[in-house]
Amino acid sequence: MLISLCMIVRDEEKVLGRCLDSVQGLADEIIIVDTGSQDGTKEIARKYTDHVYDFEWINDFAAARNQSLRHASGDWILVMDADEYVQPGMQDQLRRKLERMKADRPHCFLVKIMNFHGDRGEQLYESTGARLFTNKRGIYYKEPIHEQLECSEGQIQFEMDSFALFHSGYMTDTVMEKGKNERNMKILLDMATESKLQDPFFCFILGNEYANSGSQEQAYEYYKRAMEKAPLTTAWYEHLLDRLCQTALKTRNLKDAEVYIELGKQRWPEQADYHCLEGMLFECLGFYNRALLSFQRCLEIVERCQAKGEKYWVIEERYGGSIPHLTSAEIARKCADLHKMVYHLTAVLKVDRQNFSVLRMLLRTLARHESSDNVLAFMNKLFPISDPKNAFVLLQVAQLEGLAELAVFYWDACKENNVPLKYADELSFHLLEKKEANPKSSQLIDPRLALLASVVYKDSRYCNMAESQNALLNKLAQQLLEERADKVESQPWLADEYALLTQLIVQLLQYGYINEYESLVNRFADEELLHRLAEQLNSLDYADIAIELYSILLDNDLLRGEGYKQLGIYCLVHGNFQQGILFMQKAVELSPSLDMLGLVMENSADQDVSEFVRAFTDWTEKEKITLPLLTGSNSN
């Protein structure tokens, strides 16, 4: 017998079938050790194998895995988790390779593991794992968690292989549903003796668990401890350096981040990762020109490597894809560079067609600056409406963005393709077309759409159709529909009410209900609402209206730090450097942020910025933020 698949499982009914289907034709024997499933896991396992064994869980992964090894009779053992599956097309190649090899000594192949992260699995991290090794040669597992292979019959010979597993266990819903962080952290903290904390690998995996739970400061400290003793040749060193850079950025240890990024650039100069991280550091500090140069180098590396058929990343494929393009697009938006913004957003959608937020941003931007015919022609190249799914998605985006002409076109395309549309789609379309509609009490709709329809049609029954927040919506609708023209004073709005009211007013503007928009602003505007509106409209590229609202707040001595910052950016981008720096100086006094530094330094045009720098330095010193760029150093 050539290959025994050994697994430990618990409550894996959602994914176990996918895993076992993927090893058909690869594994001669399947060993399943169940550590206490309460769902249908064992029933599914028995459809594939008779070797299903119970094992009492004792908070020790190594013990459970060793139990599975005891039942294996193949020459080679393949270890997988239930949320993994084999790369299609690799089964025969691996079997042929193992058939040619002798399994007479401790030997282990390190295989590639492609880890999907994020809500949709849109982030892909590559790692390696010791998953394929000789059986009956004294190899066993050690350590209760993040278990490692040991051997009682000499040294294990490790060898890299191109065989790949895909792992979906780090996707957001899976991690939250299974409580992995809490389970892992309990085991690790039980192990964390003083001697264990001298082990760099243990510090690394403890840092990982803190990072996964959102405790970035603690993660950073353990990553630094690991870095002090980690051998450069260890298989996980490249992952450690990557995570050190990421957590250094998140925890604002920016001087350290620069050092670690430079270390990565020196070791992997022809991979995209550390050029991208350098761009992220500069963007964080507001040095947009420097950030764009780093991202450009990053993308040039990608182009060269792809032309040669070579891998362009060390850890994360996104370093050469969505991250540089998305960040460059955001910089272009802030600098009012339409052409570059469209270029980078389009590049993201070519590789990630399900990125709905980017699609919204692209369609919104094009519609503001191009004719409908040009927009339709451009989008049809990316998302041909001959595919009904594309027509439906583009209709949704056009409606959400209030793009009436485009919505009419995509509505007709959906009808021609017999795409089933819901009542909510019809209601949104009628609102855009300024047509009458009728509430249907049997239908459930989004709360924001319910409030919009209630105000436009002056009919509070729509609020009762909302999927949630019905009481809050009815309360708001009652006040909004009250017939009065005078300004309402001192409304005791709650945070949820402000959020809904802001969204409503923005939607009225997007959908072209200008009179209703102006009426609500005039009646309900207060300091909080005007700030919220300005921030929201600025993010949606209604820059002129946002600046007008910030100016009203400024004239009434109500402007907050973020408002001064946005006025400063507006002035700097439009060449009014002296006034822009004055606004930024006020912003750093009221509500400082890291990106103010580069925004001023790159746009000062020989103006005196000493007062700004002094105030900024006082803040960073108080917050213990070290900024080597302040002294003129440049990692470019």
XYZ file of C-alpha atoms in Angstrom:
636
model
C 0.000 0.000 0.000
C 1.478 3.351 -1.051
C -0.337 6.245 0.715
C -2.360 6.417 3.925
C -4.304 9.631 4.509
C -4.373 10.404 8.246
C -6.810 12.985 9.643
C -8.139 14.177 12.982
C -11.607 15.750 12.833
C -14.324 17.276 14.963
C -17.625 18.764 13.734
C -16.479 19.017 10.119
C -19.635 17.983 8.268
C -19.586 21.122 6.106
C -16.182 20.456 4.540
C -15.161 16.823 5.104
C -16.831 15.534 1.942
C -14.956 18.069 -0.203
C -11.671 17.000 1.362
C -12.222 13.262 0.919
C -13.512 13.664 -2.622
C -10.274 15.454 -3.507
C -8.067 12.477 -2.498
C -9.904 9.895 -4.555
C -7.282 8.170 -6.707
C -4.494 9.475 -4.456
C -4.885 7.797 -1.054
C -5.063 3.993 -0.826
C -6.232 4.154 2.769
C -8.115 6.775 4.793
C -7.689 6.962 8.577
C -10.119 9.246 10.431
C -9.712 9.940 14.158
C -12.719 11.796 15.593
C -12.174 13.829 18.756
C -15.828 14.325 19.748
C -18.035 15.388 16.835
C -21.615 16.364 17.630
C -22.736 16.683 14.009
C -22.745 14.304 11.029
C -18.965 14.147 10.613
C -18.543 10.444 11.408
C -21.458 9.438 9.167
C -19.834 11.283 6.258
C -16.435 9.736 7.038
C -17.882 6.208 6.992
C -19.045 6.740 3.413
C -15.362 6.858 2.419
C -13.624 4.489 4.859
C -14.126 1.834 7.509
C -11.210 3.261 9.498
C -13.062 5.722 11.714
C -11.847 5.830 15.320
C -12.897 7.760 18.428
C -10.319 9.586 20.565
C -11.050 11.508 23.742
C -9.894 15.111 23.291
C -7.233 16.108 25.841
C -6.236 19.538 24.416
C -3.309 17.938 22.603
C -3.190 17.872 18.806
C 0.012 15.844 18.751
C -1.595 13.043 20.803
C -4.567 12.888 18.459
C -2.391 12.885 15.344
C -0.130 10.165 16.746
C -3.233 8.062 17.338
C -4.093 8.341 13.640
C -0.539 7.332 12.647
C -0.810 4.100 14.668
C -3.586 2.844 12.385
C -1.791 3.624 9.098
C -0.372 0.791 6.984
C 0.810 2.648 3.866
C 4.473 3.275 3.010
C 3.809 7.012 3.090
C 1.522 9.092 5.297
C -0.302 12.160 3.993
C -1.692 14.420 6.726
C -4.577 16.774 5.978
C -7.182 18.771 7.866
C -10.849 18.556 6.947
C -10.912 22.156 5.682
C -8.186 21.387 3.145
C -8.359 19.787 -0.268
C -5.876 18.571 -2.859
C -4.977 20.641 -5.880
C -6.710 18.999 -8.861
C -4.435 17.253 -11.342
C -1.603 16.587 -8.874
C -2.657 13.111 -7.695
C -1.064 10.995 -10.440
C 2.153 13.018 -10.442
C 2.633 12.520 -6.699
C 1.910 8.788 -6.822
C 4.405 8.251 -9.638
C 7.063 10.106 -7.660
C 6.496 8.087 -4.468
C 6.420 4.789 -6.364
C 9.983 5.479 -7.534
C 11.248 6.210 -4.013
C 12.270 3.874 -1.216
C 10.477 4.443 2.079
C 13.253 2.895 4.141
C 14.455 5.976 6.065
C 12.901 9.018 7.806
C 11.978 11.312 4.926
C 9.441 14.158 4.765
C 8.200 16.361 1.961
C 7.306 19.981 2.657
C 4.255 20.747 0.511
C 2.722 24.081 -0.437
C -0.374 25.172 1.479
C -2.489 27.891 -0.118
C -4.435 29.571 2.694
C -7.601 31.498 1.869
C -8.321 34.431 4.211
C -10.994 37.143 4.351
C -14.754 37.144 3.978
C -14.734 35.644 0.471
C -11.356 33.948 0.490
C -10.098 36.896 -1.544
C -6.745 36.917 0.259
C -4.327 34.106 -0.493
C -1.299 33.337 1.677
C 1.207 30.693 0.701
C 2.939 28.624 3.367
C 4.595 25.212 3.610
C 3.865 22.249 5.815
C 5.469 18.898 6.673
C 2.533 16.821 5.487
C 3.943 13.833 3.591
C 6.399 11.460 5.281
C 7.523 7.863 5.544
C 5.549 5.523 7.778
C 6.975 3.221 10.460
C 10.323 5.040 10.544
C 10.064 6.489 14.030
C 8.358 9.712 12.952
C 5.846 11.105 15.421
C 4.265 14.419 16.480
C 5.334 16.580 19.408
C 3.763 19.702 21.031
C 0.063 20.074 21.949
C -0.580 22.740 19.265
C 1.154 23.696 16.014
C 2.606 20.246 16.391
C 6.027 19.441 14.936
C 7.503 16.213 13.580
C 10.196 14.393 15.560
C 11.956 11.102 14.901
C 13.220 8.385 17.248
C 15.320 6.727 14.522
C 17.607 9.559 13.475
C 17.282 12.844 11.606
C 14.366 13.432 9.261
C 15.451 14.400 5.752
C 13.193 17.262 4.621
C 12.631 18.026 0.958
C 10.482 20.613 -0.827
C 7.831 19.423 -3.266
C 5.447 21.214 -5.636
C 2.418 19.273 -4.379
C -0.182 21.735 -3.044
C -3.078 21.746 -0.599
C -5.749 24.439 -0.445
C -6.926 25.547 3.008
C -10.160 27.471 3.687
C -10.052 27.315 7.497
C -8.826 30.894 7.907
C -11.796 32.480 6.136
C -13.593 34.898 8.460
C -16.837 32.957 8.943
C -15.020 29.687 9.613
C -12.699 31.168 12.224
C -15.582 32.866 14.055
C -17.886 29.851 13.846
C -15.376 27.353 15.223
C -13.787 29.602 17.843
C -10.287 28.628 16.748
C -8.572 31.589 18.361
C -9.992 30.934 21.832
C -9.175 27.222 21.649
C -5.637 27.761 20.390
C -4.892 30.563 22.833
C -5.925 28.472 25.839
C -3.568 25.659 24.823
C -0.675 28.032 24.112
C -0.996 29.966 27.360
C -0.999 26.681 29.281
C 2.308 25.885 27.578
C 3.899 29.335 28.089
C 6.524 28.537 30.718
C 9.598 30.762 31.007
C 11.738 28.179 29.233
C 9.160 27.795 26.466
C 9.191 31.550 25.888
C 12.874 31.230 24.964
C 11.859 29.157 21.942
C 11.547 31.517 18.915
C 9.065 29.242 17.131
C 6.787 29.178 20.162
C 6.932 32.997 20.347
C 6.102 33.108 16.632
C 2.976 30.951 16.906
C 1.886 32.783 20.070
C 2.270 36.040 18.153
C 0.118 34.574 15.382
C -2.716 33.790 17.775
C -2.591 37.274 19.301
C -2.649 38.762 15.789
C -5.598 36.577 14.774
C -7.521 37.699 17.865
C -6.868 41.369 17.090
C -4.301 41.965 19.854
C -1.720 43.576 17.591
C 0.456 45.096 20.314
C 0.965 41.745 22.022
C 1.476 40.032 18.671
C 4.205 42.517 17.808
C 6.060 41.937 21.076
C 6.130 38.160 20.578
C 7.157 38.510 16.924
C 10.077 40.684 18.064
C 11.092 38.079 20.647
C 10.981 35.414 17.958
C 13.037 37.566 15.593
C 15.841 37.920 18.159
C 16.603 34.175 18.018
C 15.053 32.911 14.773
C 17.578 31.192 12.462
C 17.613 32.773 8.985
C 17.420 29.307 7.448
C 14.267 28.167 9.246
C 11.252 27.505 7.045
C 9.049 30.010 8.905
C 11.505 32.938 8.958
C 9.988 34.538 5.854
C 6.533 34.414 7.458
C 7.887 35.937 10.658
C 9.488 38.868 8.837
C 6.300 39.507 6.857
C 4.156 39.550 9.997
C 6.651 41.735 11.829
C 6.337 44.316 9.060
C 2.552 44.160 9.052
C 2.165 44.453 12.819
C 4.827 47.182 13.006
C 2.681 49.214 10.586
C -0.534 48.471 12.479
C 0.968 49.373 15.863
C 2.679 52.516 14.485
C 6.195 51.241 15.240
C 7.185 52.864 11.983
C 10.906 53.159 12.541
C 11.020 49.397 13.147
C 8.802 48.848 10.111
C 11.272 50.694 7.910
C 14.164 48.552 9.220
C 12.320 45.270 8.700
C 11.087 46.296 5.251
C 14.617 47.190 4.188
C 15.780 43.800 5.461
C 13.134 42.109 3.330
C 14.060 44.154 0.258
C 17.692 43.131 0.615
C 16.828 39.445 0.945
C 14.126 39.308 -1.743
C 14.852 42.240 -4.091
C 13.126 40.621 -7.063
C 9.859 39.775 -5.291
C 7.004 42.236 -4.860
C 6.321 41.853 -1.129
C 8.680 44.360 0.467
C 8.394 46.970 -2.270
C 4.649 46.843 -1.624
C 5.128 47.071 2.154
C 7.424 50.047 1.597
C 4.649 51.699 -0.400
C 2.207 50.978 2.415
C 4.591 52.655 4.893
C 4.888 55.784 2.754
C 1.116 55.896 2.124
C 0.488 55.614 5.865
C 2.663 58.704 6.345
C 1.045 60.649 3.509
C 4.134 60.535 1.255
C 2.043 59.701 -1.771
C 4.690 60.348 -4.421
C 7.125 58.001 -2.697
C 4.375 55.425 -2.181
C 3.500 55.477 -5.877
C 7.152 54.922 -6.812
C 7.327 51.871 -4.547
C 4.072 50.481 -5.908
C 5.286 51.088 -9.452
C 8.471 49.098 -8.767
C 6.296 46.397 -7.251
C 4.142 46.166 -10.394
C 7.188 46.192 -12.650
C 8.521 43.156 -10.789
C 5.194 41.418 -11.328
C 5.314 42.140 -15.049
C 8.887 40.832 -15.379
C 8.210 37.674 -13.402
C 5.003 36.896 -15.254
C 6.801 37.288 -18.584
C 9.305 34.634 -17.423
C 6.676 32.416 -15.829
C 8.218 32.974 -12.390
C 6.647 33.515 -8.985
C 6.603 37.215 -8.030
C 5.774 37.021 -4.319
C 7.320 35.536 -1.182
C 4.296 35.234 1.125
C 1.223 36.893 -0.287
C 0.122 37.176 -3.888
C -1.833 40.359 -3.106
C 1.457 42.238 -2.633
C 1.779 42.224 -6.393
C -1.911 42.599 -7.173
C -4.807 44.118 -5.289
C -2.803 45.993 -2.606
C -0.626 48.189 -4.876
C -3.485 48.774 -7.309
C -6.105 49.598 -4.668
C -3.797 51.877 -2.699
C -2.647 53.625 -5.879
C -6.290 54.103 -6.864
C -7.082 55.683 -3.487
C -4.093 58.002 -3.788
C -5.229 58.962 -7.284
C -8.722 59.698 -5.923
C -7.336 61.998 -3.243
C -5.141 63.746 -5.809
C -7.999 64.047 -8.338
C -6.151 61.950 -10.951
C -9.093 60.320 -12.741
C -7.078 58.486 -15.389
C -4.826 56.652 -12.900
C -7.720 55.904 -10.587
C -9.667 54.185 -13.370
C -6.554 52.300 -14.517
C -5.847 50.809 -11.086
C -9.484 49.981 -10.280
C -9.797 48.209 -13.624
C -6.641 46.221 -12.903
C -8.133 44.989 -9.622
C -11.370 43.878 -11.292
C -9.500 41.938 -13.968
C -8.155 39.590 -11.286
C -10.957 39.870 -8.695
C -14.250 40.105 -10.528
C -16.253 39.654 -7.326
C -14.886 42.789 -5.657
C -18.196 44.605 -5.382
C -16.856 47.696 -3.596
C -14.246 48.287 -6.321
C -16.892 47.823 -9.017
C -19.058 50.461 -7.300
C -16.131 52.867 -7.108
C -15.251 52.364 -10.780
C -18.795 52.785 -12.094
C -19.362 55.824 -9.865
C -16.142 57.470 -11.064
C -16.764 56.807 -14.744
C -20.365 58.028 -14.554
C -19.259 61.343 -13.045
C -16.826 62.124 -15.848
C -17.930 60.240 -18.978
C -21.062 59.985 -21.088
C -23.369 57.057 -20.458
C -22.522 55.585 -23.867
C -18.804 55.634 -23.080
C -19.372 54.108 -19.654
C -21.529 51.321 -21.060
C -18.974 50.501 -23.750
C -16.133 50.432 -21.231
C -17.978 48.284 -18.704
C -19.178 45.851 -21.367
C -15.553 44.952 -22.072
C -15.039 44.042 -18.425
C -18.478 42.573 -17.706
C -20.293 41.611 -20.946
C -24.028 41.882 -20.345
C -24.608 38.852 -22.548
C -23.947 37.053 -19.262
C -27.124 37.484 -17.156
C -25.109 37.530 -13.926
C -23.169 40.584 -15.143
C -26.355 42.407 -16.120
C -27.824 41.788 -12.671
C -24.703 42.872 -10.751
C -24.331 46.039 -12.835
C -28.006 46.876 -12.257
C -27.456 46.548 -8.499
C -24.431 48.850 -8.625
C -26.126 51.438 -10.813
C -29.095 51.565 -8.436
C -26.954 51.812 -5.308
C -24.993 54.677 -6.848
C -28.098 56.479 -8.121
C -27.059 56.250 -11.798
C -30.438 56.480 -13.502
C -29.401 56.250 -17.185
C -27.174 53.245 -16.565
C -29.835 51.603 -14.405
C -32.371 51.839 -17.243
C -29.936 50.126 -19.617
C -29.089 47.315 -17.202
C -32.747 46.930 -16.211
C -33.625 46.289 -19.846
C -30.688 43.866 -20.160
C -31.961 41.911 -17.165
C -35.435 41.740 -18.662
C -34.041 40.550 -22.005
C -32.024 37.844 -20.242
C -34.999 36.786 -18.100
C -33.146 37.616 -14.892
C -35.537 37.225 -11.924
C -35.829 40.578 -10.122
C -37.217 41.128 -6.637
C -39.610 43.745 -5.314
C -36.651 45.655 -3.827
C -35.108 45.918 -7.311
C -38.364 47.279 -8.713
C -38.739 49.767 -5.868
C -35.176 51.069 -6.318
C -35.746 51.370 -10.053
C -39.016 53.304 -9.582
C -37.305 55.665 -7.161
C -34.532 56.338 -9.662
C -37.023 56.865 -12.470
C -39.154 59.124 -10.248
C -42.137 56.835 -10.798
C -44.890 55.934 -8.376
C -44.693 52.709 -6.389
C -46.857 50.805 -3.952
C -45.779 49.197 -0.670
C -46.206 45.431 -0.348
C -46.512 44.368 3.261
C -45.450 40.803 2.434
C -42.012 41.927 1.202
C -38.860 42.602 3.237
C -36.430 45.285 2.073
C -33.209 46.918 3.245
C -33.794 49.488 6.040
C -32.080 52.251 4.060
C -34.307 51.631 1.039
C -37.364 51.531 3.306
C -36.539 54.942 4.788
C -35.792 56.436 1.376
C -39.107 55.218 -0.036
C -40.993 56.470 3.045
C -39.599 59.975 2.619
C -39.886 60.197 -1.169
C -43.408 58.763 -1.318
C -44.421 60.293 2.048
C -45.672 56.899 3.164
C -44.390 55.452 6.456
C -45.750 51.978 5.595
C -42.457 51.261 3.823
C -40.704 51.354 7.196
C -42.752 48.365 8.325
C -41.291 46.366 5.428
C -37.698 46.814 6.620
C -35.689 43.697 7.447
C -34.612 45.268 10.740
C -34.638 48.489 12.808
C -38.406 48.934 12.293
C -39.013 50.912 15.486
C -36.106 53.239 14.785
C -37.191 53.731 11.174
C -40.757 54.526 12.165
C -39.544 57.061 14.726
C -37.336 58.734 12.128
C -39.986 58.651 9.418
C -42.505 60.302 11.742
C -40.144 63.234 12.350
C -39.013 63.466 8.724
C -42.530 63.447 7.312
C -43.774 66.090 9.707
C -44.958 69.033 7.647
C -42.872 72.013 8.718
C -40.464 74.276 6.949
C -38.586 75.693 9.932
C -35.315 74.362 11.257
C -35.599 71.730 13.995
C -33.515 72.673 17.011
C -31.659 70.403 19.424
C -32.870 67.028 18.178
C -31.677 64.304 20.587
C -30.329 62.094 17.802
C -28.702 58.789 18.718
C -25.717 57.370 16.833
C -27.920 54.934 14.861
C -30.298 57.767 13.990
C -27.459 59.961 12.761
C -26.159 57.094 10.628
C -29.541 56.457 9.003
C -30.276 60.148 8.514
C -26.872 60.741 6.921
C -27.344 57.791 4.578
C -30.843 59.008 3.656
C -29.716 62.528 2.798
C -26.826 61.197 0.693
C -29.205 58.844 -1.159
C -31.590 61.705 -1.903
C -28.691 63.576 -3.505
C -27.542 60.510 -5.450
C -31.053 59.751 -6.691
C -31.578 63.331 -7.822
C -34.153 64.426 -5.235
C -32.478 67.796 -4.772
C -35.397 69.617 -3.174
C -35.835 66.863 -0.578
C -32.074 66.815 0.026
C -31.907 70.550 0.650
C -35.047 70.498 2.788
C -33.681 67.871 5.195
C -30.273 69.534 5.409
C -31.888 72.875 6.212
C -34.261 71.362 8.800
C -31.996 68.960 10.640
C -28.437 70.138 10.108
C -26.386 70.407 13.270
C -22.674 70.138 13.934
C -22.635 66.317 14.029
C -24.815 65.806 10.950
C -22.857 68.293 8.833
C -19.580 66.591 9.735
C -21.019 63.171 8.917
C -22.454 64.404 5.627
C -19.219 66.094 4.601
C -17.184 62.977 5.366
C -19.584 60.683 3.509
C -19.902 62.939 0.468
C -16.151 63.423 0.288
C -15.626 59.652 0.187
C -18.159 59.423 -2.647
C -16.339 62.100 -4.686
C -18.853 64.881 -4.077
C -15.811 66.947 -3.161
C -17.268 70.381 -3.950
C -20.356 69.793 -1.799
C -18.225 68.350 1.011
C -15.927 71.391 0.945
C -18.985 73.671 1.036
C -20.256 71.890 4.174
C -16.832 72.060 5.826
C -16.723 75.770 4.993
C -20.080 76.344 6.678
C -18.755 74.658 9.802
C -15.568 76.750 9.573
C -17.535 79.992 9.302
C -19.495 79.044 12.412
C -16.347 78.059 14.352
C -17.566 74.430 14.571
C -15.032 72.700 12.322
C -13.252 69.661 13.771
C -9.759 68.357 13.073
C -10.765 66.091 10.211
C -12.519 68.978 8.529
C -9.426 71.185 8.741
C -7.427 68.312 7.279
C -9.793 67.920 4.302
C -9.778 71.664 3.663
C -5.980 71.542 3.865
C -5.778 68.702 1.339
C -8.162 70.532 -0.991
C -6.047 73.679 -0.883
C -2.760 71.810 -1.340
C -4.062 69.784 -4.299
C -5.370 72.958 -5.948
C -2.141 74.915 -5.453
C -3.148 77.138 -2.536
C -0.141 76.021 -0.475
C -0.062 78.783 2.126
C -3.695 78.389 3.150
C -3.430 74.599 2.935
C -0.533 74.508 5.399
C -2.420 76.774 7.817
C -5.379 74.392 7.722
C -3.095 71.380 8.252
C -1.405 73.100 11.174
C -4.797 73.568 12.820
C -5.707 69.942 12.011
C -2.607 68.569 13.713
C -3.452 70.570 16.823
C -7.034 69.282 16.998
C -6.920 65.732 15.604
C -3.508 64.637 14.308
C -3.029 61.713 11.949
C 0.125 60.193 10.488
C -0.623 61.009 6.856
C -0.548 64.748 7.575
C 3.254 64.644 7.566
C 3.723 63.648 3.952
C 0.762 65.681 2.756
C 2.471 68.822 4.017
C 6.087 67.900 3.238
C 5.396 66.863 -0.354
C 3.202 69.881 -1.057
C 4.902 72.638 0.908
C 6.350 74.372 -2.212
C 9.090 76.078 -0.156
C 6.560 77.386 2.392
C 7.546 77.662 6.049
C 6.272 74.470 7.688
C 8.220 74.761 10.954
C 5.118 75.359 13.087
C 3.396 72.348 11.584
C 6.468 70.120 12.055
C 6.829 71.251 15.656
C 3.208 70.434 16.474
C 3.414 67.103 14.609
C 6.644 66.149 16.394
C 5.142 66.969 19.787
C 2.273 64.598 19.027
C 4.434 61.726 17.770
C 6.745 61.988 20.771
C 3.785 61.956 23.134
C 2.367 58.902 21.354
C 5.831 57.256 21.191
C 5.735 57.110 17.400
C 9.235 57.107 15.885
C 9.486 58.592 12.411
C 12.901 58.428 10.752
C 11.452 60.228 7.749
C 11.174 63.382 9.886
C 14.971 63.547 9.973
C 15.208 63.301 6.220
C 16.058 59.602 5.873
C 14.627 57.905 2.835
C 14.437 54.173 2.346
C 14.146 54.722 -1.380
